[in-house]
Short mmCIF file of C-alpha atoms and ligand atoms in Angstrom, two decimals:
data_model
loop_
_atom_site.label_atom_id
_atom_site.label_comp_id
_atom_site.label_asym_id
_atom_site.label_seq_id
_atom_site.Cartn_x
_atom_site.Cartn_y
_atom_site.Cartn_z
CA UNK A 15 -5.52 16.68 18.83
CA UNK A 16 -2.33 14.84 17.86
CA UNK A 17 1.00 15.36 16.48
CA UNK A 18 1.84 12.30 14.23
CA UNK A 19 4.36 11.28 11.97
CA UNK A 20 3.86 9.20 9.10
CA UNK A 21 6.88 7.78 7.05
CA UNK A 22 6.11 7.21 3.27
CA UNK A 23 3.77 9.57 3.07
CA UNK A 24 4.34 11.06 -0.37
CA UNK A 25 3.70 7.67 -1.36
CA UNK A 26 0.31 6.52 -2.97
CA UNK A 27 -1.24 5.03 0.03
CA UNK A 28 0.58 7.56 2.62
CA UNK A 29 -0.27 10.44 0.64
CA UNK A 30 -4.10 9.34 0.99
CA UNK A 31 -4.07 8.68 4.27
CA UNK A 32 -2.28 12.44 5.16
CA UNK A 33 -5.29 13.90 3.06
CA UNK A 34 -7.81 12.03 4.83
CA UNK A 35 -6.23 12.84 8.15
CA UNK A 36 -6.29 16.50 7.48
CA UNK A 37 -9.57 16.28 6.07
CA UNK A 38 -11.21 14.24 9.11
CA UNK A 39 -9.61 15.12 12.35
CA UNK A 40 -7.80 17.68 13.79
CA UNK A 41 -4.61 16.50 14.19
CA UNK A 42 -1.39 17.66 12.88
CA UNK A 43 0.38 15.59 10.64
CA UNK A 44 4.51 15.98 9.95
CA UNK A 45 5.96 13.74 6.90
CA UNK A 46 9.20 11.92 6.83
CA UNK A 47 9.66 10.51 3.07
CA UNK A 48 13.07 9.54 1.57
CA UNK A 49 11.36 10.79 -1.97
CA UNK A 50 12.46 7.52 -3.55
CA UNK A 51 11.66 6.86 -7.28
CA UNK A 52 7.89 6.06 -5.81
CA UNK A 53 7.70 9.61 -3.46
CA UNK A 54 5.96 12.59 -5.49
CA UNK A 55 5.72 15.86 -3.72
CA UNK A 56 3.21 16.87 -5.85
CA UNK A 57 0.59 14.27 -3.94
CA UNK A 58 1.14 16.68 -1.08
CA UNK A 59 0.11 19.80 -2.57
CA UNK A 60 -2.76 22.05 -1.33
CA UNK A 61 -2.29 21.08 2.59
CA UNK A 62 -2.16 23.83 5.45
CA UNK A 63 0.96 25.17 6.18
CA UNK A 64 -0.38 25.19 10.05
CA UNK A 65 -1.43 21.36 9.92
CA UNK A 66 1.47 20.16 7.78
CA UNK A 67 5.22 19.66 7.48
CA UNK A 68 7.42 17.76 4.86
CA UNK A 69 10.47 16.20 5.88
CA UNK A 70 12.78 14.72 3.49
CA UNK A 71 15.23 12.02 4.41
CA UNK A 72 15.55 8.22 5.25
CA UNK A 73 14.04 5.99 7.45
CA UNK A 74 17.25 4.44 8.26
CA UNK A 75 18.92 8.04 9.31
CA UNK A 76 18.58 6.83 13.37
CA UNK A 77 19.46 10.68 14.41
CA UNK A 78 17.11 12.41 12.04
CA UNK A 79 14.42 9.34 12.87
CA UNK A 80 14.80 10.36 17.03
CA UNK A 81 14.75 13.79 16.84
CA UNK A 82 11.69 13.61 15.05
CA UNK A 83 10.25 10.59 17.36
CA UNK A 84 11.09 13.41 20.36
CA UNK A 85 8.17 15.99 18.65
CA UNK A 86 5.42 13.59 18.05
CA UNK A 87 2.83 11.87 19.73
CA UNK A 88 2.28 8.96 17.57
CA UNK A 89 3.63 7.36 14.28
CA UNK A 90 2.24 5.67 11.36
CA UNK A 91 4.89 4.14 9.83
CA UNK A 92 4.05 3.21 5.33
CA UNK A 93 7.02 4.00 4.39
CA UNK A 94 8.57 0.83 2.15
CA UNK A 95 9.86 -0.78 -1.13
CA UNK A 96 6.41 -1.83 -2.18
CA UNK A 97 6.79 -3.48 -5.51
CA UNK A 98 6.73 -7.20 -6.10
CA UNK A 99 7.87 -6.80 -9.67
CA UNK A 100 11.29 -4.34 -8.62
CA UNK A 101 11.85 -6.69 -5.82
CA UNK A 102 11.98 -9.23 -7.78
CA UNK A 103 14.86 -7.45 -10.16
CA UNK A 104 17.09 -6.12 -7.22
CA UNK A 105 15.49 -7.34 -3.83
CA UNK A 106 18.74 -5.04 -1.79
CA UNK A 107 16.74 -1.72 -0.92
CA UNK A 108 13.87 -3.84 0.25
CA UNK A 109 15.94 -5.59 2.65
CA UNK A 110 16.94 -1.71 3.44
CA UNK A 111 14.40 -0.26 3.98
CA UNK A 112 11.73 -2.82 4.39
CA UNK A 113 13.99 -4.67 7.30
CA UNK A 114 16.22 -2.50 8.79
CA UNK A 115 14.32 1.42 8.20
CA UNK A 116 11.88 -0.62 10.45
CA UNK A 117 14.18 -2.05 12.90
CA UNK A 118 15.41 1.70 13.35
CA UNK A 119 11.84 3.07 13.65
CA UNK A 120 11.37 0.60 16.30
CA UNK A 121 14.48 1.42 18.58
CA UNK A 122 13.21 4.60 18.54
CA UNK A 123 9.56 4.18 19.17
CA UNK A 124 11.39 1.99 22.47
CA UNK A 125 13.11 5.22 23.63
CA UNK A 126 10.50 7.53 23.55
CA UNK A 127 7.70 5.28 24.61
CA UNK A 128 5.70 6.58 21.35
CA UNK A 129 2.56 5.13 20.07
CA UNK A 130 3.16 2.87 16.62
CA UNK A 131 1.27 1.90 14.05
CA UNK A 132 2.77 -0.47 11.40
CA UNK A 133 1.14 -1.26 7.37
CA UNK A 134 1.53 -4.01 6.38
CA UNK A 135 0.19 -6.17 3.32
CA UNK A 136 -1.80 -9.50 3.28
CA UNK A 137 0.97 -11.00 0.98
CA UNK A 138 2.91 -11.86 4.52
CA UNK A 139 0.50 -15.01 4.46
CA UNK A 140 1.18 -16.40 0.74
CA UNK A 141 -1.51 -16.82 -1.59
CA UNK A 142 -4.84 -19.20 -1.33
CA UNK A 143 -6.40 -21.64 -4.22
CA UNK A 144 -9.19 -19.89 -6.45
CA UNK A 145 -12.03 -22.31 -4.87
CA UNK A 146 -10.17 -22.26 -1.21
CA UNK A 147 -13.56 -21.36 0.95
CA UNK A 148 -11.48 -19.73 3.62
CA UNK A 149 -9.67 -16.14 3.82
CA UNK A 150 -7.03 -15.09 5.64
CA UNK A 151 -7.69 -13.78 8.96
CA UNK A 152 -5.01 -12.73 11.76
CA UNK A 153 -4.49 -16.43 12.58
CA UNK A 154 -3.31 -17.51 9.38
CA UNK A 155 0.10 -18.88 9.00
CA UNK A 156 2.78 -16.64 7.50
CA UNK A 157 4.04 -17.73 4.17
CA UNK A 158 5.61 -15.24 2.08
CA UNK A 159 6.33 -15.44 -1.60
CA UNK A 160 8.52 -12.56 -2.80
CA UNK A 161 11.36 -10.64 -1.38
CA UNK A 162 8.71 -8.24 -1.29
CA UNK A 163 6.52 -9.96 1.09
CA UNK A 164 8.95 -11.75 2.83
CA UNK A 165 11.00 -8.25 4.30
CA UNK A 166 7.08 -6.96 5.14
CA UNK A 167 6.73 -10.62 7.05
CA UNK A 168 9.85 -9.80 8.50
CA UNK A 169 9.19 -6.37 9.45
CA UNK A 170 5.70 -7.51 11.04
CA UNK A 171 7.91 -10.09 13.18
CA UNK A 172 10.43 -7.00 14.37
CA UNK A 173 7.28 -5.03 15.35
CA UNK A 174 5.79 -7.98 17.29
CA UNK A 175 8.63 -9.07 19.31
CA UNK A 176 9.47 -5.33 20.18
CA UNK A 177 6.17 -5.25 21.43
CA UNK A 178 6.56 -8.10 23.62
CA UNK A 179 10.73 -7.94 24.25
CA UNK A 180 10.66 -4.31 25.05
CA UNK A 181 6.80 -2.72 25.90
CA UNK A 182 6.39 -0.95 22.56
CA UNK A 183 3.31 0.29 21.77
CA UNK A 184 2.45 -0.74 18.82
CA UNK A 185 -0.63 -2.20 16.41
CA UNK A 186 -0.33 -3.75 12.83
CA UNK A 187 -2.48 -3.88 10.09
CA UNK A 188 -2.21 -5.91 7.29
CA UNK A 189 -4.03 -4.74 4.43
CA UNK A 190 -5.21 -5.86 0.75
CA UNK A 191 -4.59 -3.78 -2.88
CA UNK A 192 -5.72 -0.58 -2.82
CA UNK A 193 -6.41 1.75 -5.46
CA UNK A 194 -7.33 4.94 -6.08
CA UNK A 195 -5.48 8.33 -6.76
CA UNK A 196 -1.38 9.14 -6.57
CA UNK A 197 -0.87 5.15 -7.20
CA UNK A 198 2.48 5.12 -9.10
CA UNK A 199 2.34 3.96 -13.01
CA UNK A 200 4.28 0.57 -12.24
CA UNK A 201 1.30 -0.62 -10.32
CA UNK A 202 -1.33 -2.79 -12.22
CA UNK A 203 -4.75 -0.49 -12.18
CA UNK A 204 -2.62 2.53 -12.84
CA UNK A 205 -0.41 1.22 -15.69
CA UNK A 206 -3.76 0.09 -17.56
CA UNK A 207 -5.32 3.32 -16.95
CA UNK A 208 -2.52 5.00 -18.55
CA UNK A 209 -1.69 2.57 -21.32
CA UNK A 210 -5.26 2.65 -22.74
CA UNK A 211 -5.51 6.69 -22.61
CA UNK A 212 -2.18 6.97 -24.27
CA UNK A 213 -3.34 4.27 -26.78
CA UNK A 214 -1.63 1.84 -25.63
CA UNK A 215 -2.73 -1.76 -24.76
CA UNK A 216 -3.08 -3.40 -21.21
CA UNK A 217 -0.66 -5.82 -20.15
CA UNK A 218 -2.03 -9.12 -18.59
CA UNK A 219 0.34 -11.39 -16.80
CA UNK A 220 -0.33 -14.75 -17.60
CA UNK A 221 -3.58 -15.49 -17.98
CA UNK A 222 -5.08 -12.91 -15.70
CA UNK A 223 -6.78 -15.47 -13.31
CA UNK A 224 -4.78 -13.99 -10.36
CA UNK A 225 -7.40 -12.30 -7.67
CA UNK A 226 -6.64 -9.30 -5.80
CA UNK A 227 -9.16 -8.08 -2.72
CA UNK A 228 -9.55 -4.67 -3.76
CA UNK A 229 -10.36 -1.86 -1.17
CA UNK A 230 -10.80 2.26 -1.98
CA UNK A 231 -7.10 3.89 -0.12
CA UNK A 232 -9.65 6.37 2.02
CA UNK A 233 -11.10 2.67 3.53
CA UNK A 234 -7.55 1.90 4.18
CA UNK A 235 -7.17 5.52 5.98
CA UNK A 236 -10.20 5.14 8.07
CA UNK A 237 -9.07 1.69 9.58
CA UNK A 238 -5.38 3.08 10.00
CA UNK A 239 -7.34 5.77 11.87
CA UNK A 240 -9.68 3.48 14.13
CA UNK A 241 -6.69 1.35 15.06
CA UNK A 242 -4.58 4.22 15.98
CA UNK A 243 -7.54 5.34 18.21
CA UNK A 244 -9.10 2.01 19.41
CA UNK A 245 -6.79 -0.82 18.54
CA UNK A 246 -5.70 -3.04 21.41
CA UNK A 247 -1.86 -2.60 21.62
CA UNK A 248 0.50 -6.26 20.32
CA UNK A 249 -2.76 -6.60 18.06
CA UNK A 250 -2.86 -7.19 14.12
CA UNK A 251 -5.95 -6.36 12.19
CA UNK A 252 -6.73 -7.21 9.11
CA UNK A 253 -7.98 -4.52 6.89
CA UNK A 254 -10.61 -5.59 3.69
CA UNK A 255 -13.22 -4.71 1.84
CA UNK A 256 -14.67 -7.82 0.40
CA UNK A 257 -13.64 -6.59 -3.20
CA UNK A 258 -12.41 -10.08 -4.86
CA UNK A 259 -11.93 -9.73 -8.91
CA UNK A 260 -9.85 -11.83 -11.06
CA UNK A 261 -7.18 -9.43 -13.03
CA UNK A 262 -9.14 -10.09 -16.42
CA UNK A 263 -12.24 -8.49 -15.18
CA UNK A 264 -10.26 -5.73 -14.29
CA UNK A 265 -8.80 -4.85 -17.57
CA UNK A 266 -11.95 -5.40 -18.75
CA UNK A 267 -13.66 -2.84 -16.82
CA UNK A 268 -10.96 -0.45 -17.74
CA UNK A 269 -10.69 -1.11 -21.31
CA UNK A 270 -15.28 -0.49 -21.22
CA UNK A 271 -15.01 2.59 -18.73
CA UNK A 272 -12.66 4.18 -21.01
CA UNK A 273 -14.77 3.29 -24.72
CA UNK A 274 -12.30 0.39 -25.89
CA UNK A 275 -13.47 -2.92 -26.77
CA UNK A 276 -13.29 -5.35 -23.41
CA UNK A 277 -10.45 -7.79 -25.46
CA UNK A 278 -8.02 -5.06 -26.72
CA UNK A 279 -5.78 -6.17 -24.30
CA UNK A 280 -1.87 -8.31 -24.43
CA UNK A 281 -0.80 -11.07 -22.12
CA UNK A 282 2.50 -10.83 -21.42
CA UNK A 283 4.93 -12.91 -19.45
CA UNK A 284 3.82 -14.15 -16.01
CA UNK A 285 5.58 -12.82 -12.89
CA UNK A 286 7.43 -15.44 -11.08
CA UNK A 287 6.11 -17.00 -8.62
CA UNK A 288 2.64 -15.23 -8.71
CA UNK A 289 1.09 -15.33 -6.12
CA UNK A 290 -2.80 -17.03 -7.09
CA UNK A 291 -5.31 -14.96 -4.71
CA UNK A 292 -5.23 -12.84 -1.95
CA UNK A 293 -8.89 -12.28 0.10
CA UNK A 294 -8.87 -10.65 3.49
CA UNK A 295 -11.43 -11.87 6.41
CA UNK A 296 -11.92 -8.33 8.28
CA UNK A 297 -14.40 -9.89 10.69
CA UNK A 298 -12.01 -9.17 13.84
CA UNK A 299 -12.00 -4.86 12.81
CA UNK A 300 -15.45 -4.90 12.29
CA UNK A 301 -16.60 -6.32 15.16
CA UNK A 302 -14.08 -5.21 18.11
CA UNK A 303 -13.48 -1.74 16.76
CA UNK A 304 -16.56 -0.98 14.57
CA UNK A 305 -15.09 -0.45 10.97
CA UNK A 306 -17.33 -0.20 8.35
CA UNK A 307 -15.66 0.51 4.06
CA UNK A 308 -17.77 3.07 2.87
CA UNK A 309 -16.16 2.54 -0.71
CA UNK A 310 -18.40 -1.24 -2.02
CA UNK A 311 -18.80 0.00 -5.49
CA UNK A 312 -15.73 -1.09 -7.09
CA UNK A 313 -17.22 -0.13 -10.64
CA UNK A 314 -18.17 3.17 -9.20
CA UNK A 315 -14.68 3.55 -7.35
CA UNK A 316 -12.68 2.85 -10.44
CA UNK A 317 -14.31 5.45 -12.48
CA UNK A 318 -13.74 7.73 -10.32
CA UNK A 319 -9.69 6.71 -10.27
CA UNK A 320 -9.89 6.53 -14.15
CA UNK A 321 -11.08 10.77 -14.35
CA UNK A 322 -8.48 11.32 -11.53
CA UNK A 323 -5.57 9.41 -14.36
CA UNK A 324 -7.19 11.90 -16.89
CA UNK A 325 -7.29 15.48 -15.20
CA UNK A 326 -3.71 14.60 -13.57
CA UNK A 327 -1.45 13.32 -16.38
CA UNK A 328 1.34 16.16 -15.37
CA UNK A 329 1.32 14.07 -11.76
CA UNK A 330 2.06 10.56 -13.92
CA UNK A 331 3.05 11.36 -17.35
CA UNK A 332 7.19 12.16 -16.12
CA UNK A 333 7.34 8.43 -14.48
CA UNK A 334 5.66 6.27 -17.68
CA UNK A 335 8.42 6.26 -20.29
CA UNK A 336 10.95 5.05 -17.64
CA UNK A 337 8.40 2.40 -16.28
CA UNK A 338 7.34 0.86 -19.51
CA UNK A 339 11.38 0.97 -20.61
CA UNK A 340 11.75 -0.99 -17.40
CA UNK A 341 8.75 -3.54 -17.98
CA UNK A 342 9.81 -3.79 -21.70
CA UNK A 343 13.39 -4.80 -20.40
CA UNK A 344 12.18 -7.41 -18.74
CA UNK A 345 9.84 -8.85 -21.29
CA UNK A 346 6.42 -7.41 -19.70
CA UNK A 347 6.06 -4.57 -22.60
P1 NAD B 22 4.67 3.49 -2.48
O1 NAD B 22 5.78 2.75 -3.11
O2 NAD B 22 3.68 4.20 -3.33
O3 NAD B 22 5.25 4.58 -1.46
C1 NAD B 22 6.32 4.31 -0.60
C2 NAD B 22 6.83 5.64 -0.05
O4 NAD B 22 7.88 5.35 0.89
C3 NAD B 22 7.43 6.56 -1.12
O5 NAD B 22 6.97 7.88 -0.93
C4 NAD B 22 8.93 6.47 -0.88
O6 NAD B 22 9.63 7.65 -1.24
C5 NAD B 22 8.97 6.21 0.63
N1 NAD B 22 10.21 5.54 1.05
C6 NAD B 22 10.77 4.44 0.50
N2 NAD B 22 11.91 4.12 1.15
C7 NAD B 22 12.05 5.04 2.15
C8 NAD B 22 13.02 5.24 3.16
N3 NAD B 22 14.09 4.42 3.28
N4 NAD B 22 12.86 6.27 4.01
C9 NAD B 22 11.80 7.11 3.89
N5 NAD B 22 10.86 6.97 2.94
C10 NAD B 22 10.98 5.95 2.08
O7 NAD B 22 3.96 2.43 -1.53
P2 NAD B 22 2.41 2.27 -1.15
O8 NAD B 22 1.75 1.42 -2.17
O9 NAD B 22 1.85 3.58 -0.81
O10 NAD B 22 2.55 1.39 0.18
C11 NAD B 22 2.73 2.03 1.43
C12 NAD B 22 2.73 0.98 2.53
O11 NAD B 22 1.51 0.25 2.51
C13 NAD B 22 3.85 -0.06 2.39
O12 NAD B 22 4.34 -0.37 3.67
C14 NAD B 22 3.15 -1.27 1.78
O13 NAD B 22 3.79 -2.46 2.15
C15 NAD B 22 1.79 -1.15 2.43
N6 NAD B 22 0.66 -1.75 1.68
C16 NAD B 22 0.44 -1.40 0.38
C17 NAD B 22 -0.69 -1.91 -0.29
C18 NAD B 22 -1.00 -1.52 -1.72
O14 NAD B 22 -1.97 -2.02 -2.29
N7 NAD B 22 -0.25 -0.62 -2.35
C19 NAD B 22 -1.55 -2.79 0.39
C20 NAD B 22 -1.27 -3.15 1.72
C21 NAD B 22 -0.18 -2.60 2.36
O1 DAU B 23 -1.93 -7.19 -1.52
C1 DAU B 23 -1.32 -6.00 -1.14
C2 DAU B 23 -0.19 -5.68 -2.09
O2 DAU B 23 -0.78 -5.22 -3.29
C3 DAU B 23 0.78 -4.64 -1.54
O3 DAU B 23 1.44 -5.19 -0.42
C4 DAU B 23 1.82 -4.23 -2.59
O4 DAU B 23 2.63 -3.19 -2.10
C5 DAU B 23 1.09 -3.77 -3.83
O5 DAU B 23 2.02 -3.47 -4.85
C6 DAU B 23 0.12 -4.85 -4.31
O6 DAU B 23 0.86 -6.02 -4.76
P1 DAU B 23 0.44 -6.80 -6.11
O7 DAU B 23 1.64 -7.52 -6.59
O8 DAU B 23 -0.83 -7.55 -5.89
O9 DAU B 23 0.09 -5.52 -7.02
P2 DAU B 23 0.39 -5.13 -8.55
O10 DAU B 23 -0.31 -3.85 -8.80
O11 DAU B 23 1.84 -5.20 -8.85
O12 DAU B 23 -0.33 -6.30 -9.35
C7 DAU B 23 -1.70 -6.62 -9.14
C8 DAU B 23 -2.01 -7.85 -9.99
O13 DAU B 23 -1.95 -7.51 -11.37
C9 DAU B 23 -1.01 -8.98 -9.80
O14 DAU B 23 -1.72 -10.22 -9.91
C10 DAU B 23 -0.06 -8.84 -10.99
C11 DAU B 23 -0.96 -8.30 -12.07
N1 DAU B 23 -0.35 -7.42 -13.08
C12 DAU B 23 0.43 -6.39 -12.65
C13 DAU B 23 0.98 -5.50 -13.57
C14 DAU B 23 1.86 -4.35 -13.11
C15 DAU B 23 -0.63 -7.59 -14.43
O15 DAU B 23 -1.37 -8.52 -14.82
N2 DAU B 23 -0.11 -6.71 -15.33
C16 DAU B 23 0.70 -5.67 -14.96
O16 DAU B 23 1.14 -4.90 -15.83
#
């Protein structure tokens, strides 16, 4: 049994993982979670008081950060600005958080000799061309696009020299879109899940030809968790369930799983710079470590996200107004 600490973890893909870990393993699990805009509390409820602690504060707080680092035995570190769109409107707290919340992390994962495991994204290595054969795999070239990706690429790069400067031990993953429950309204699946059941339409950027690599968050949370057991320390892994679909068929599954006509849907202004596709080669963390995604029905999956949007719309319904006023502001209504 372990003590870890995982930053971000009232976050959508944190909050998952905590969940899974309690749910899976014996370990103990403490939070640290700044409770930004994207935090929610509420994606924490119904945990055991003997298994669980909440922490609020900020990744960048280097006393709170090693006094915690002293009563652990290993961190998973998700907390972030994770938004392409908001980083695209005020790209400062990414560089805060993003950059220098993991430079902090770090200096204190080198004093207390503490097992690390960073998340990252796949959008560290750019995008590829819809008919491009090849995926990305751990050797691929970084090539970020947003201030988004570009403070994750930077905060891989911090994590890797540490690693070989100063002896931390520490993995990375990087990791494609998830989905699945406690994923904030500004996010793509989520805002069309909640547009069509308050009557609203989806909203397609562009065209809608962009591909994402979907993968289930609890797939996500049992990589994190076979890394942080078997993963080779100064090693990435890339983390991907072979779920490629262009955003078009997505809406369009929504818009049929929920009873609407597949074309009910807007296209609204593209997002600058869009990145074209994003498909993860997970050959390495299936064959060194063993992974397996248990979650390959995508349909199947996103029903099952869809009745989570519908029993829970006290957990989303207090964040929509504000995100729509902030997508109509910038012409993405
Ligand atoms: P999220 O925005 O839902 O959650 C981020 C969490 O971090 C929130 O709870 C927020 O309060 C917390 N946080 C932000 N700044 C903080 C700070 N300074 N100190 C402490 N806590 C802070 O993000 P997410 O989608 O769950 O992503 C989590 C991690 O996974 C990120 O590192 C992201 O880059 C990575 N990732 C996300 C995806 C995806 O599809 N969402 C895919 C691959 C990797
Ligand atoms: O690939 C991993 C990344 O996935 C993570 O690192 C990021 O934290 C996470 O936010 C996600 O980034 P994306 O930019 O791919 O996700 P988002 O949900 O913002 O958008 C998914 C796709 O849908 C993208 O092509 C943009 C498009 N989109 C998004 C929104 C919000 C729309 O067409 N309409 C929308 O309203």
């Amino acid at each position: 049994m372990s003590r870890l600490l995982v930053t971000g973890g009232a976050g959508f893909i944190g909050s998952n993982f905590v969940h899974y870990v309690i749910a899976n393993t014996d370990h103990s699990v403490t939070v640290l979670d700044k409770l930004t805009y994207a935090g929610n509390l509420a994606s924490l409820e119904g945990l055991p008081a003997d298994r669980f602690r909440f922490v609020q504060g900020d990744i960048c707080d280097a006393a709170l950060v090693d006094e915690l680092f002293g009563e652990h035995d290993a961190v998973v570190h998700y907390a972030a600005e994770s938004h392409n769109d908001n980083s695209l409107e005020n790209p400062r707290p990414f560089l805060d958080t993003n950059i220098i919340g993991t430079y902090t992390l770090l200096e204190a994962a080198r004093k207390h000799d503490i097992r690390f495991h960073h998340i990252s994204t796949d959008e560290v290595y750019g995008d590829l061309e819809l008919d491009d054969p090849e995926k990305f795999t751990e050797q691929t070239p970084y090539n970020p696009s947003s201030p988004y990706s570009s403070t994750k690429a930077g905060s891989d790069l911090l994590v890797r020299a540490w690693v070989r400067s100063f002896g931390v031990k520490a993995t990375i993953s990087n990791c494609s879109n998830n989905y699945g429950p406690y994923q904030h309204v500004e996010k793509f699946i989520p805002r069309q899940i909640t547009n069509v059941l308050r009557g609203e339409r989806p909203k397609l950027y562009g065209k809608g030809e962009n591909v994402r690599d979907w993968i289930h968050a609890n797939d996500h949370s049992s990589a994190v968790l076979t890394i942080l057991d078997k993963g080779e320390i100064g090693e990435t892994y890339l983390i991907g369930a072979d779920g490629e679909k262009n955003n078009k068929e997505v809406v369009e599954l929504i818009l049929t799983q929920l009873g609407q006509p597949a074309d009910a849907y807007d296209h609204v202004v593209d997002r600058p710079g869009h990145d074209l596709r994003y498909a993860i080669d997970s050959t390495r963390l299936r064959t060194e470590l063993g992974w397996e995604p248990r979650f390959s029905d995508f349909e199947a999956g996103l029903a099952d996200t869809i009745a989570w949007y519908r029993d829970n719309e006290a957990w989303w319904a207090p964040q929509k107004d504000v995100t729509e006023a902030r997508y109509t502001a910038q012409g993405q209504g």
